[in-house]
Amino acid sequence: MARQGPPNAAGYYGRNTCNNQYCAAPCIGDAKTAIKHVRIAHHGSSVSIAASFEIEYLQYLDESGKLLNEDAPAFARDVRALVDAYKLMCFTRVFDGKAIALQRTGKLGTYASCLGMEATHVAIGSALAEDDVFAPFYRDYGAQFQRGVKPREVLLYWGGDERGNDFAEPAHDFAWSVPIATQCLHAAGSALAFKIRKEPRVALATVGDGGTSKGDFYAAINAGGAFTLPLVVVIVNNQYAISIPRAQQTAAKTLAQKGIAAGIESIQVDGNDLIAMRVALDHAIKRARHGHGATLIEAVTYRLSDHTTADDARRYRSEDEVKAAWEKEPVKRLRAYLQGMNAWTDDEEKEWLAECGKRVDEEIDAYLAVKPQPVSAMFDYTYAELPLDLERQRADALTAAKG
Amino acid sequence: MAQINLIEGITMALAHEMARDPAVVVLGEDVGVNGGVFRATVGLQQKFGAERVIDTPLDEAMIAGLAVGLAVQGMKPVAEAQFEGFMYPMIDQIASHAARMRTRTRGRLTCPAVFRAPWGGGIHAPEHHSEAIEALFTNIAGLRVVIASSPGRAYGLLLASIRDPDPVIFFEPKRIYRQYKEEVADDGEALPLDVCFVLRDGSDVTLVTWGAQVKETLEAADALAAEGIHAEVIDVATLKPLDFDTIHESVKKTHRCVIVHEAPYTGGFGGEIAARLVEHALYDLHAPVERVAGYDVPMPLYKLEMNYLPSVARIVAAAKRTLQAS
């Protein structure tokens, strides 16, 4: 078509010729600069839009705990559910603080804090049905407490004892998954099992903002789209993957839009707004349960704590930034909303926080009272039956343990 | 009873188990409509439907991760990698999750998945299609690593692997997929895992091998027999957990051992067997243990692959060295 003469040294065709060989339109300036600044779509009627997308952002409560507009969902008026959620968010925060203190005094191993992400986690826990399956990463305590995991079990795991993963309830939820984003595929595989067996169950995985850079994350949402799975993936975008800020993780404007590539419904939500999170989750879970496929939810929140107790976030972010993030935190926001509805008083707040402290202390005492596993335990769960080869090693270990 | 080759043994085992147990599903690339690139799953989708013979998007990590999720939630997935050389992206899911799900949760969750793949060289295939990577898996606690070497053992060991309550890596020596046929009854009788198979009795030297090298090793035993040397041939079959006792018993009798495998020499599973012989059978040995292995070079492209793979001549020479040493 418009190829005129040989390309110049830079490989571009001459003036008035677009670098696109199918485009005959004259370009402004020489072709080398034009290709940088002018979209192909400007160059003629033979180009049309193959696909376009928008990402919705959902938020009901502003930072001060006021409804952004009168068009609030029914859940925003469900005082009992909101108070329950608020109480669990408080409990989770008290637990988190005491767990960190426990680590600092040498009574707990490395611990990953959930400070600032309570609304996202509690919304997940309360939106799922008992029979659904949750595949967490490693700081989703609010969701797990709601589903029946005991705080003493969380402590037992971080305290170096596998029995912390042996939840009595929820019996079929996955344990914490440390290799980033791998758990997304476990949820997808679970969802595939439910679909094959025609069970009305949903699988939900959480993943961090950093985790969205990994192939397993994309594989999971892609499977969700390709197989129309009853799957919900929640990106807990807390702005940091240890020290790497969200902006360095990807050039994509939102993380939610990665779901567009997988062909699934995708939305960005204020992750510090419990009401918005529940509305988005309820919608996604309902769709999944009724066979309409997977959803990706990006919960925008902020990790107010260090990455883990082994981290010092002051090395990579400013005090001003953290201070600003505290203005948006979820607990204060929901409390203000409840108080605005006269659904929660200062006295109730005081009483409940004292109660949380007491309950967490009981859990800590229960955790500290757990006797270590026998040495044989590390052998006895490697296979369903102990192979002969391991029987000998087990005997050696028991002999060595006796000294 | 049907006369079948090794790959037909795989297909027959899959079909048998899918008919017997509705929890068994097959997933992988091209396993459904196409019946697998080697035709291991041919006819299964027509028989059991697309929901149980699942063509996946092209991502091995996805296949492995889905298999973990399926297995933990009560299914018995048999996940296929088209070639062993494409299993590397699966290793994170296999090592980090499949292998440790039971111990991580103290038995609350388990992962009864099979990860099967055509394995090894010798079919003039392109790069990455001819690897022997079993040693990458034998160092992962919590796995079983099984390699079939005949039509009957392919059928019986795959049945056992699918029924096993723990994750199994199941390798199929593609070079002998169609090498010969033998009578195998589709009777659902599994063969035992965690045991070696003694394929030939002998008194002078023990030849230990697995996978496609069983062929060369048996031929080497024939050649040695022609010279009056009686070699015992052991197919290890389940590399992990290892049935060392069978090897040890044989070496007590022959006092000599040659280990044959096509995986690279250093860190190959032959090193583990040799080490155990040193630990437990040193005084039974009349000669140093010999290893005939692939070299410590990347698997060459196919013009040179037969120079890489252990040959009958190399095995015979090694066996003779053990006899000359004493």
XYZ file of C-alpha atoms in Angstrom:
729
model
C 0.000 0.000 0.000
C 1.856 3.055 1.213
C 5.375 1.746 1.258
C 7.392 4.360 -0.542
C 11.035 3.636 -1.035
C 13.360 1.872 1.352
C 13.189 2.322 5.126
C 15.562 4.807 6.706
C 18.356 3.805 9.011
C 16.010 3.447 11.931
C 13.811 1.066 9.987
C 11.049 3.554 9.349
C 9.619 4.499 6.000
C 9.905 8.027 4.729
C 8.090 11.241 5.537
C 4.341 11.235 5.034
C 4.232 7.504 5.510
C 3.029 5.899 8.690
C 5.081 3.038 10.072
C 1.968 0.923 9.796
C 2.342 -0.595 6.351
C -1.433 -0.780 5.981
C -1.907 2.921 6.606
C -1.804 5.382 3.743
C -2.581 8.480 5.765
C -0.001 11.246 5.891
C 1.646 11.606 9.271
C 2.622 14.806 10.989
C 6.354 15.108 11.285
C 8.533 12.232 10.280
C 7.347 8.670 10.697
C 9.682 7.963 13.573
C 8.072 10.505 15.864
C 4.592 9.964 14.490
C 4.516 6.324 15.533
C 5.164 7.380 19.097
C 2.381 9.893 19.334
C -0.373 8.990 16.918
C -2.651 6.033 17.483
C -3.164 3.713 14.579
C -6.895 4.244 14.977
C -6.491 7.850 13.859
C -5.372 6.738 10.475
C -8.401 5.553 8.667
C -11.704 3.839 8.582
C -10.210 0.367 8.207
C -9.403 0.382 11.926
C -12.167 -0.309 14.416
C -12.326 -1.025 18.162
C -11.886 -4.745 18.871
C -12.630 -4.466 22.566
C -13.000 -1.813 25.215
C -13.530 -1.907 28.929
C -14.204 0.078 32.051
C -13.510 -0.801 35.662
C -16.146 0.254 38.154
C -15.112 1.499 41.569
C -17.483 0.754 44.431
C -17.629 2.767 47.635
C -20.532 3.639 49.932
C -18.896 5.050 53.042
C -16.610 8.037 52.895
C -13.573 8.319 55.146
C -15.592 9.891 57.932
C -18.143 7.085 57.912
C -20.913 8.911 56.086
C -22.822 7.438 53.169
C -21.637 9.003 49.941
C -25.212 9.216 48.705
C -28.700 8.123 49.625
C -28.653 5.256 47.147
C -27.371 2.780 49.727
C -27.932 -0.978 49.530
C -30.142 -2.847 51.995
C -27.029 -4.195 53.718
C -26.171 -0.631 54.795
C -29.334 -0.712 56.962
C -28.755 -4.193 58.406
C -27.688 -2.962 61.809
C -27.303 -6.371 63.379
C -25.013 -7.664 60.609
C -23.001 -4.449 60.627
C -22.519 -4.498 64.393
C -21.455 -8.147 64.247
C -18.958 -7.345 61.524
C -17.686 -4.333 63.415
C -17.203 -6.373 66.564
C -15.183 -8.967 64.680
C -13.069 -6.247 63.065
C -12.296 -4.908 66.553
C -11.551 -8.396 67.816
C -9.200 -9.033 64.900
C -7.361 -5.812 65.585
C -6.953 -6.604 69.268
C -5.746 -10.083 68.354
C -3.264 -8.627 65.873
C -1.759 -6.268 68.415
C -1.412 -8.957 71.033
C 0.086 -11.416 68.528
C 2.775 -8.875 67.648
C 3.479 -8.309 71.346
C 3.743 -12.049 71.799
C 6.303 -12.242 68.987
C 8.286 -9.363 70.483
C 8.541 -11.255 73.766
C 9.796 -14.389 72.048
C 6.646 -16.449 72.497
C 5.652 -16.527 68.819
C 7.583 -16.921 65.577
C 7.439 -14.493 62.664
C 3.905 -13.154 62.373
C 2.160 -11.401 59.461
C -0.056 -8.592 60.663
C -3.470 -7.725 59.203
C -3.656 -4.173 60.572
C -5.755 -1.984 58.288
C -7.257 -4.808 56.239
C -9.937 -5.860 58.729
C -12.934 -4.753 56.666
C -11.843 -6.712 53.610
C -11.180 -9.837 55.642
C -14.341 -9.739 57.741
C -16.442 -9.021 54.657
C -15.037 -12.149 52.999
C -15.666 -14.294 56.051
C -19.222 -13.118 56.497
C -20.154 -13.326 52.810
C -19.147 -16.954 52.335
C -21.445 -19.847 53.216
C -20.233 -22.556 55.553
C -19.883 -25.108 52.742
C -17.880 -22.783 50.519
C -14.127 -23.083 50.418
C -11.686 -20.352 51.355
C -8.075 -20.397 50.143
C -6.275 -17.629 52.045
C -2.756 -16.376 51.793
C -1.319 -15.650 55.217
C -2.853 -12.664 56.951
C -6.598 -13.129 56.444
C -7.462 -13.703 60.096
C -10.725 -11.769 60.118
C -12.113 -14.032 57.387
C -10.856 -17.141 59.125
C -12.227 -16.192 62.556
C -15.621 -15.617 60.979
C -15.435 -19.088 59.434
C -14.563 -20.790 62.685
C -10.778 -20.884 62.810
C -9.751 -20.346 66.414
C -7.245 -17.615 67.310
C -5.261 -20.217 69.240
C -4.885 -22.149 65.951
C -3.520 -19.076 64.180
C -1.021 -18.647 67.006
C -0.119 -22.315 66.962
C 0.764 -22.113 63.243
C 2.919 -19.008 63.617
C 4.295 -20.596 66.753
C 5.835 -23.341 64.617
C 3.283 -26.128 65.019
C 1.444 -27.673 62.080
C -1.548 -28.479 64.253
C -2.530 -24.855 63.821
C -3.673 -25.867 60.332
C -5.749 -28.756 61.578
C -8.893 -26.661 61.983
C -11.888 -28.416 63.460
C -13.871 -25.831 61.481
C -13.952 -24.991 58.608
C -12.930 -28.545 57.797
C -12.373 -28.112 54.049
C -10.770 -24.645 53.935
C -7.174 -24.486 52.814
C -4.395 -23.696 55.230
C -2.225 -20.596 54.860
C -0.336 -20.499 51.600
C 3.062 -18.886 51.744
C 4.234 -19.262 48.089
C 2.661 -16.176 46.607
C -0.509 -16.569 44.515
C -0.313 -20.373 44.356
C -3.498 -20.592 46.444
C -5.518 -18.942 43.659
C -5.225 -22.158 41.663
C -6.322 -24.234 44.645
C -9.510 -22.221 44.761
C -9.918 -22.643 40.992
C -9.376 -26.402 41.309
C -11.876 -26.544 44.160
C -14.371 -24.624 42.050
C -13.784 -27.094 39.227
C -14.523 -29.963 41.637
C -17.793 -28.286 42.692
C -18.738 -27.767 39.071
C -17.986 -31.375 38.116
C -20.020 -32.674 41.076
C -22.767 -30.081 40.458
C -22.556 -28.764 44.017
C -23.823 -25.210 44.677
C -20.592 -24.218 46.369
C -18.156 -21.389 45.758
C -14.386 -21.181 46.184
C -12.746 -17.906 47.136
C -9.049 -17.073 47.182
C -7.296 -13.985 48.406
C -4.061 -12.700 46.918
C -1.995 -9.592 47.515
C -1.189 -6.803 45.073
C 2.245 -8.340 44.535
C 0.642 -11.688 43.852
C -1.110 -10.313 40.784
C 2.276 -10.245 39.064
C 2.551 -14.004 39.290
C 1.469 -16.508 36.709
C -0.565 -18.566 39.146
C -2.853 -15.595 39.724
C -3.477 -15.168 36.028
C -3.813 -18.925 35.538
C -6.500 -19.063 38.216
C -8.630 -16.237 36.866
C -8.078 -17.547 33.345
C -9.321 -20.966 34.429
C -12.232 -19.209 36.098
C -13.159 -17.642 32.783
C -12.351 -20.568 30.506
C -14.308 -23.100 32.600
C -17.007 -20.688 33.931
C -16.061 -21.616 37.482
C -17.818 -20.742 40.740
C -14.750 -18.773 41.765
C -14.121 -15.432 43.417
C -10.617 -14.028 43.661
C -10.113 -11.060 45.960
C -6.983 -8.997 45.512
C -6.188 -7.484 48.883
C -4.330 -4.514 47.452
C -2.629 -3.204 50.572
C -0.243 -1.113 48.431
C 2.948 -2.990 49.297
C 4.586 -6.302 48.493
C 7.035 -6.100 51.377
C 8.885 -2.971 50.200
C 7.688 -2.754 46.597
C 4.889 -0.215 46.183
C 1.869 -0.914 44.046
C 3.072 1.484 41.319
C 6.208 -0.573 40.793
C 4.288 -3.823 40.555
C 2.604 -3.077 37.254
C 1.884 -0.249 34.839
C -1.779 -1.265 34.800
C -4.009 1.489 36.145
C -6.004 -0.948 38.263
C -5.317 -4.513 39.341
C -8.968 -5.332 38.742
C -8.515 -4.884 35.004
C -6.334 -7.959 34.925
C -9.612 -9.853 35.185
C -10.667 -8.383 31.846
C -7.851 -10.366 30.209
C -9.350 -13.497 31.752
C -12.808 -12.612 30.490
C -14.365 -12.456 33.938
C -16.368 -9.801 35.766
C -13.979 -7.454 37.504
C -14.465 -4.615 39.924
C -12.422 -2.345 42.170
C -13.796 -1.741 45.647
C -12.849 0.417 48.599
C -11.453 -2.345 50.753
C -11.753 -0.204 53.880
C -15.507 0.122 53.361
C -17.133 -2.957 54.832
C -20.462 -2.188 53.164
C -18.952 -1.899 49.685
C -16.942 -5.055 50.187
C -19.989 -7.031 51.275
C -22.099 -5.750 48.394
C -19.406 -6.658 45.863
C -18.792 -10.054 47.460
C -22.488 -10.899 47.793
C -22.947 -10.151 44.106
C -19.891 -12.150 43.047
C -20.723 -15.138 45.244
C -24.332 -15.198 44.077
C -23.240 -15.133 40.443
C -20.758 -17.915 41.077
C -23.255 -20.060 42.959
C -25.767 -19.768 40.147
C -23.357 -20.855 37.464
C -22.576 -17.442 36.010
C -18.850 -17.742 36.508
C -15.931 -16.096 38.213
C -15.365 -12.591 39.526
C -12.230 -10.652 40.372
C -12.511 -8.065 43.150
C -9.698 -5.641 43.841
C -10.040 -4.467 47.432
C -8.098 -1.230 47.782
C -6.757 -0.990 51.286
C -3.486 -0.262 53.077
C -1.126 -2.298 55.202
C -0.741 -0.086 58.271
C 1.744 -2.498 59.823
C 5.096 -3.890 58.805
C 4.941 -6.756 56.282
C 5.715 -9.190 59.097
C 7.379 -8.916 62.467
C 10.663 -9.484 60.584
C 10.147 -6.307 58.545
C 10.652 -2.594 59.223
C 8.393 -0.594 56.927
C 10.095 2.678 57.872
C 12.861 1.684 55.477
C 10.656 2.138 52.437
C 7.729 4.462 53.158
C 7.242 7.824 54.782
C 5.515 8.603 58.059
C 3.313 11.098 56.244
C 2.051 8.418 53.912
C 1.191 6.103 56.792
C -0.434 8.952 58.674
C -2.628 9.708 55.676
C -3.545 6.028 55.383
C -4.688 5.992 59.015
C -7.288 8.601 58.054
C -8.905 6.010 55.774
C -8.707 3.000 58.029
C -11.739 0.719 58.182
C -12.505 0.274 61.891
C -12.857 3.952 62.705
C -14.911 4.444 59.578
C -17.466 1.765 60.369
C -17.642 2.862 64.016
C -18.503 6.407 62.918
C -21.196 5.062 60.622
C -22.714 2.881 63.350
C -22.610 5.706 65.851
C -24.244 7.962 63.306
C -27.115 5.468 63.212
C -27.148 5.276 67.020
C -26.289 1.605 66.687
C -23.121 1.699 68.772
C -22.215 3.717 71.856
C -18.951 4.724 73.484
C -19.829 2.512 76.429
C -20.409 -0.471 74.175
C -17.095 0.259 72.493
C -15.269 0.301 75.805
C -16.950 -2.858 77.019
C -16.357 -4.726 73.785
C -12.686 -3.826 73.575
C -12.227 -5.033 77.137
C -14.051 -8.230 76.233
C -11.836 -8.683 73.152
C -8.738 -8.298 75.302
C -10.022 -10.913 77.696
C -10.952 -13.364 74.958
C -7.655 -12.957 73.143
C -5.770 -13.460 76.403
C -7.677 -16.711 76.897
C -6.682 -17.793 73.415
C -3.052 -16.893 74.081
C -3.121 -18.877 77.326
C -4.601 -21.847 75.487
C -1.894 -21.553 72.801
C 0.925 -21.315 75.331
C -0.422 -24.353 77.186
C -0.186 -26.591 74.099
C 2.543 -29.170 74.538
C 4.943 -29.600 71.601
C 4.190 -32.423 69.198
C 6.136 -35.640 69.676
C 9.113 -35.927 67.303
C 7.301 -38.772 65.548
C 4.665 -36.307 64.291
C 6.911 -35.074 61.491
C 6.963 -38.588 60.074
C 3.439 -39.668 60.772
C 1.672 -37.294 58.368
C 4.066 -37.372 55.431
C 2.179 -40.279 53.837
C -1.094 -41.977 54.695
C 0.941 -45.002 55.751
C 4.524 -44.806 56.863
C 6.766 -46.363 54.182
C 9.427 -48.768 55.403
C 12.118 -46.315 54.314
C 10.693 -43.662 56.627
C 10.072 -46.095 59.461
C 13.832 -46.455 59.825
C 14.419 -42.706 59.741
C 11.633 -42.245 62.293
C 13.308 -44.721 64.609
C 16.612 -42.853 64.199
C 14.947 -39.532 65.010
C 13.294 -40.957 68.111
C 16.612 -42.384 69.276
C 18.350 -39.061 68.632
C 15.620 -37.187 70.522
C 16.209 -39.340 73.576
C 19.806 -38.151 73.547
C -6.758 -61.003 27.387
C -5.561 -58.177 25.186
C -2.170 -57.829 23.550
C -1.213 -54.260 24.353
C 1.786 -51.986 24.298
C 2.899 -49.699 27.132
C 0.840 -46.662 26.160
C -2.228 -48.836 25.721
C -1.596 -50.026 29.254
C -1.813 -46.403 30.382
C -5.071 -45.851 28.497
C -6.540 -49.093 29.802
C -5.703 -48.203 33.403
C -7.202 -44.717 33.057
C -10.389 -46.090 31.505
C -10.680 -48.794 34.150
C -10.286 -46.376 37.049
C -12.606 -43.765 35.541
C -15.312 -46.401 35.154
C -14.763 -47.692 38.671
C -14.431 -44.393 40.539
C -16.443 -41.278 39.544
C -13.950 -39.100 41.445
C -11.229 -39.815 38.862
C -10.791 -37.026 36.317
C -8.122 -36.506 33.676
C -6.838 -33.041 32.854
C -4.153 -31.615 30.622
C -3.410 -30.065 27.270
C -5.021 -31.857 24.320
C -6.082 -34.807 26.465
C -9.741 -34.596 25.459
C -10.806 -34.270 21.834
C -7.317 -35.077 20.607
C -6.728 -37.957 23.021
C -3.308 -36.660 24.066
C -0.276 -35.944 21.916
C 0.869 -39.554 22.387
C -2.777 -40.802 22.400
C -2.600 -41.929 26.035
C -6.113 -40.602 26.692
C -7.645 -41.545 23.368
C -11.354 -42.342 23.559
C -11.696 -41.279 27.192
C -13.578 -38.065 26.535
C -16.099 -39.844 24.302
C -16.605 -42.399 27.031
C -16.600 -40.231 30.159
C -17.487 -36.748 28.914
C -15.730 -33.400 28.741
C -16.347 -32.715 32.437
C -14.124 -35.634 33.423
C -11.587 -35.524 30.596
C -10.683 -31.884 30.702
C -8.833 -29.970 27.997
C -7.126 -27.153 29.871
C -5.689 -23.847 28.719
C -2.004 -24.110 27.859
C -0.332 -23.698 31.234
C 1.394 -26.474 33.135
C 1.373 -24.510 36.401
C -2.379 -24.194 35.986
C -2.766 -27.923 35.395
C -0.791 -28.733 38.531
C -2.533 -26.121 40.676
C -5.991 -27.196 39.521
C -5.043 -30.792 40.295
C -4.095 -29.785 43.839
C -7.419 -28.000 44.326
C -9.374 -30.896 42.823
C -7.571 -33.495 44.918
C -7.921 -31.594 48.184
C -11.666 -31.264 47.575
C -12.276 -34.961 47.070
C -11.506 -35.660 43.413
C -8.787 -37.995 42.111
C -7.155 -35.960 39.354
C -4.740 -37.492 36.886
C -2.902 -34.482 35.478
C -0.861 -34.835 32.306
C 2.177 -32.869 31.266
C 2.700 -33.415 27.541
C 6.421 -33.944 28.059
C 8.513 -34.160 31.192
C 10.517 -31.162 29.971
C 7.434 -29.000 30.466
C 7.002 -29.995 34.102
C 9.281 -27.341 35.534
C 6.441 -24.810 35.988
C 4.512 -27.544 37.852
C 7.192 -28.064 40.462
C 6.128 -25.139 42.655
C 2.616 -26.539 43.021
C 3.880 -30.104 43.435
C 6.673 -29.371 45.922
C 5.057 -26.506 47.810
C 1.567 -27.939 48.060
C 0.820 -31.437 46.748
C 3.721 -33.021 48.602
C 3.067 -31.317 51.918
C -0.707 -30.878 52.110
C -1.153 -33.872 54.414
C 1.652 -32.996 56.788
C 0.922 -29.250 56.722
C -2.606 -29.890 57.964
C -1.752 -32.918 60.106
C -3.952 -35.077 57.933
C -6.965 -32.746 57.685
C -6.400 -32.193 53.949
C -4.776 -34.614 51.538
C -3.733 -34.508 47.902
C -4.331 -37.834 46.117
C -3.279 -36.537 42.686
C -1.276 -38.250 39.959
C 1.021 -36.136 37.798
C 1.889 -38.185 34.752
C 4.261 -37.374 31.917
C 6.019 -39.063 29.009
C 9.641 -39.260 30.086
C 13.123 -39.629 28.657
C 14.932 -39.522 25.349
C 15.398 -41.546 22.248
C 12.465 -40.596 20.025
C 14.165 -37.928 17.878
C 12.089 -35.204 19.479
C 12.836 -31.466 19.645
C 14.606 -29.763 22.542
C 12.938 -30.168 25.976
C 11.069 -33.292 24.879
C 13.626 -35.884 25.996
C 14.590 -35.252 29.594
C 15.057 -37.632 32.507
C 14.151 -35.461 35.498
C 13.100 -38.018 38.102
C 15.814 -36.948 40.543
C 14.234 -33.507 40.814
C 11.249 -35.224 42.397
C 12.967 -37.900 44.465
C 14.353 -35.156 46.686
C 10.864 -33.830 47.470
C 9.507 -35.363 50.668
C 5.907 -36.467 50.535
C 5.885 -37.644 46.927
C 5.906 -41.066 45.359
C 7.965 -41.289 42.174
C 7.015 -44.177 39.911
C 8.334 -45.151 36.472
C 6.710 -47.913 34.438
C 8.802 -50.044 32.107
C 6.440 -52.577 30.516
C 2.793 -52.686 29.354
C 1.743 -54.767 32.349
C 3.592 -52.645 34.856
C 2.234 -49.486 33.220
C -1.297 -50.774 33.770
C -0.807 -52.132 37.272
C 1.349 -49.309 38.615
C -0.889 -46.582 37.216
C -3.919 -48.208 38.845
C -2.007 -48.291 42.131
C -0.897 -44.683 41.700
C -4.438 -43.428 41.103
C -5.688 -45.348 44.141
C -2.832 -44.140 46.318
C -3.980 -41.601 48.926
C -0.891 -39.430 48.365
C 0.539 -37.551 45.365
C 2.378 -39.633 42.776
C 4.719 -38.537 39.994
C 4.169 -41.130 37.277
C 6.710 -41.238 34.452
C 6.184 -43.133 31.217
C 9.270 -43.969 29.126
C 8.105 -42.696 25.769
C 10.884 -44.492 23.893
C 9.249 -47.834 24.727
C 5.619 -46.662 24.527
C 5.135 -48.842 21.462
C 8.207 -51.045 21.597
C 6.391 -54.338 22.086
C 3.087 -55.855 23.104
C 2.278 -58.278 25.861
C -0.852 -59.838 27.252
C -2.401 -57.728 29.977
C -5.794 -58.477 31.485
C -8.034 -55.501 32.191
C -8.869 -56.964 35.565
C -8.307 -53.897 37.728
C -5.503 -55.640 39.617
C -3.021 -53.040 40.788
C 0.649 -53.828 41.231
C 2.298 -52.896 44.512
C 4.031 -49.533 44.840
C 7.201 -49.068 46.911
C 8.708 -52.332 45.687
C 11.327 -53.227 43.091
C 10.654 -55.871 40.456
C 13.318 -58.499 39.868
C 13.068 -59.091 36.124
C 15.836 -61.635 35.763
C 17.619 -63.795 38.282
C 21.377 -63.979 38.279
C 24.272 -64.725 40.566
C 27.254 -62.732 39.274
C 26.251 -59.071 39.150
C 23.164 -56.989 39.954
C 22.025 -54.521 37.305
C 19.680 -51.894 38.802
C 17.686 -49.640 36.499
C 14.293 -48.101 35.689
C 12.280 -46.721 32.805
C 13.364 -47.197 29.208
C 16.827 -48.352 30.306
C 15.242 -51.628 31.360
C 15.380 -52.500 27.651
C 19.145 -51.948 27.287
C 19.830 -53.502 30.657
C 17.997 -56.721 29.782
C 19.858 -56.800 26.470
C 23.117 -56.324 28.349
C 22.174 -59.259 30.593
C 21.649 -61.368 27.470
C 25.045 -60.340 26.120
C 26.706 -61.111 29.448
C 24.955 -64.485 29.586
C 26.456 -65.335 26.215
C 29.812 -64.945 27.927
C 28.750 -67.023 30.912
C 28.074 -64.082 33.230
C 24.730 -64.277 35.010
C 23.306 -60.848 35.715
C 20.343 -60.169 37.949
C 18.171 -57.314 36.624
C 16.092 -55.142 38.950
C 13.514 -52.609 37.781
C 13.268 -50.176 40.697
C 9.808 -48.988 39.463
C 9.079 -46.886 42.581
C 12.120 -44.690 43.144
C 10.582 -42.977 46.150
C 10.074 -44.395 48.687
C 12.887 -46.753 47.756
C 12.718 -50.496 48.322
C 16.395 -50.797 49.148
C 15.975 -54.216 50.727
C 15.374 -55.942 47.387
C 18.536 -54.360 45.964
C 20.494 -55.230 49.082
C 19.344 -58.863 49.041
C 20.445 -59.163 45.425
C 23.852 -57.631 46.130
C 24.360 -59.986 49.074
C 24.082 -62.734 46.486
C 26.012 -61.208 43.555
C 28.479 -58.960 45.464
C 28.527 -56.582 42.514
C 26.239 -53.793 41.371
C 25.838 -51.622 38.292
C 23.246 -48.842 38.347
C 21.924 -47.704 34.989
C 19.930 -44.535 34.340
C 19.638 -42.009 31.582
C 19.408 -38.978 33.884
C 22.646 -37.000 34.363
C 25.311 -38.660 36.480
C 25.773 -36.090 39.247
C 22.818 -36.027 41.613
C 21.101 -38.760 39.645
C 19.113 -41.246 41.682
C 21.857 -43.806 41.094
C 23.943 -41.828 43.553
C 21.353 -42.490 46.259
C 21.395 -46.224 45.612
C 25.198 -46.283 45.515
C 25.370 -44.361 48.778
C 23.052 -46.810 50.472
C 25.122 -49.718 49.223
C 28.166 -48.085 50.773
C 26.296 -47.508 54.025
C 24.606 -50.872 54.341
C 26.322 -53.338 51.995
C 29.973 -52.347 51.853
C 31.151 -55.673 53.215
C 28.915 -57.556 50.797
C 30.564 -55.873 47.832
C 33.519 -57.434 46.049
C 33.923 -54.512 43.671
C 33.175 -50.800 43.578
C 29.635 -49.917 42.546
C 29.455 -48.790 38.935
C 27.117 -46.197 37.520
C 26.215 -46.007 33.841
C 24.336 -42.756 33.427
C 23.659 -39.831 31.182
C 26.447 -37.284 31.181
C 26.436 -33.991 33.058
C 25.455 -32.093 29.930
C 22.089 -30.836 28.790
C 20.300 -33.518 26.828
C 21.686 -33.072 23.301
C 19.423 -32.585 20.321
C 18.513 -35.819 18.648
C 21.449 -36.324 16.277
C 23.599 -37.079 19.318
C 21.017 -38.394 21.746
C 21.958 -42.062 21.339
C 25.515 -41.096 22.285
C 24.139 -39.624 25.473
C 21.848 -42.466 26.507
C 23.430 -45.470 28.233
C 24.091 -48.180 25.671
C 24.202 -51.951 25.964
C 27.977 -51.799 25.385
C 28.506 -49.358 28.269
C 26.428 -51.504 30.614
C 28.256 -54.694 29.598
C 31.627 -52.999 30.054
C 30.688 -51.717 33.502
C 29.469 -55.160 34.566
C 32.726 -56.691 33.398
C 34.730 -54.121 35.335
C 32.975 -55.183 38.538
C 33.944 -58.774 37.800
C 37.531 -57.900 36.976
C 37.899 -55.922 40.168
C 37.657 -59.010 42.310
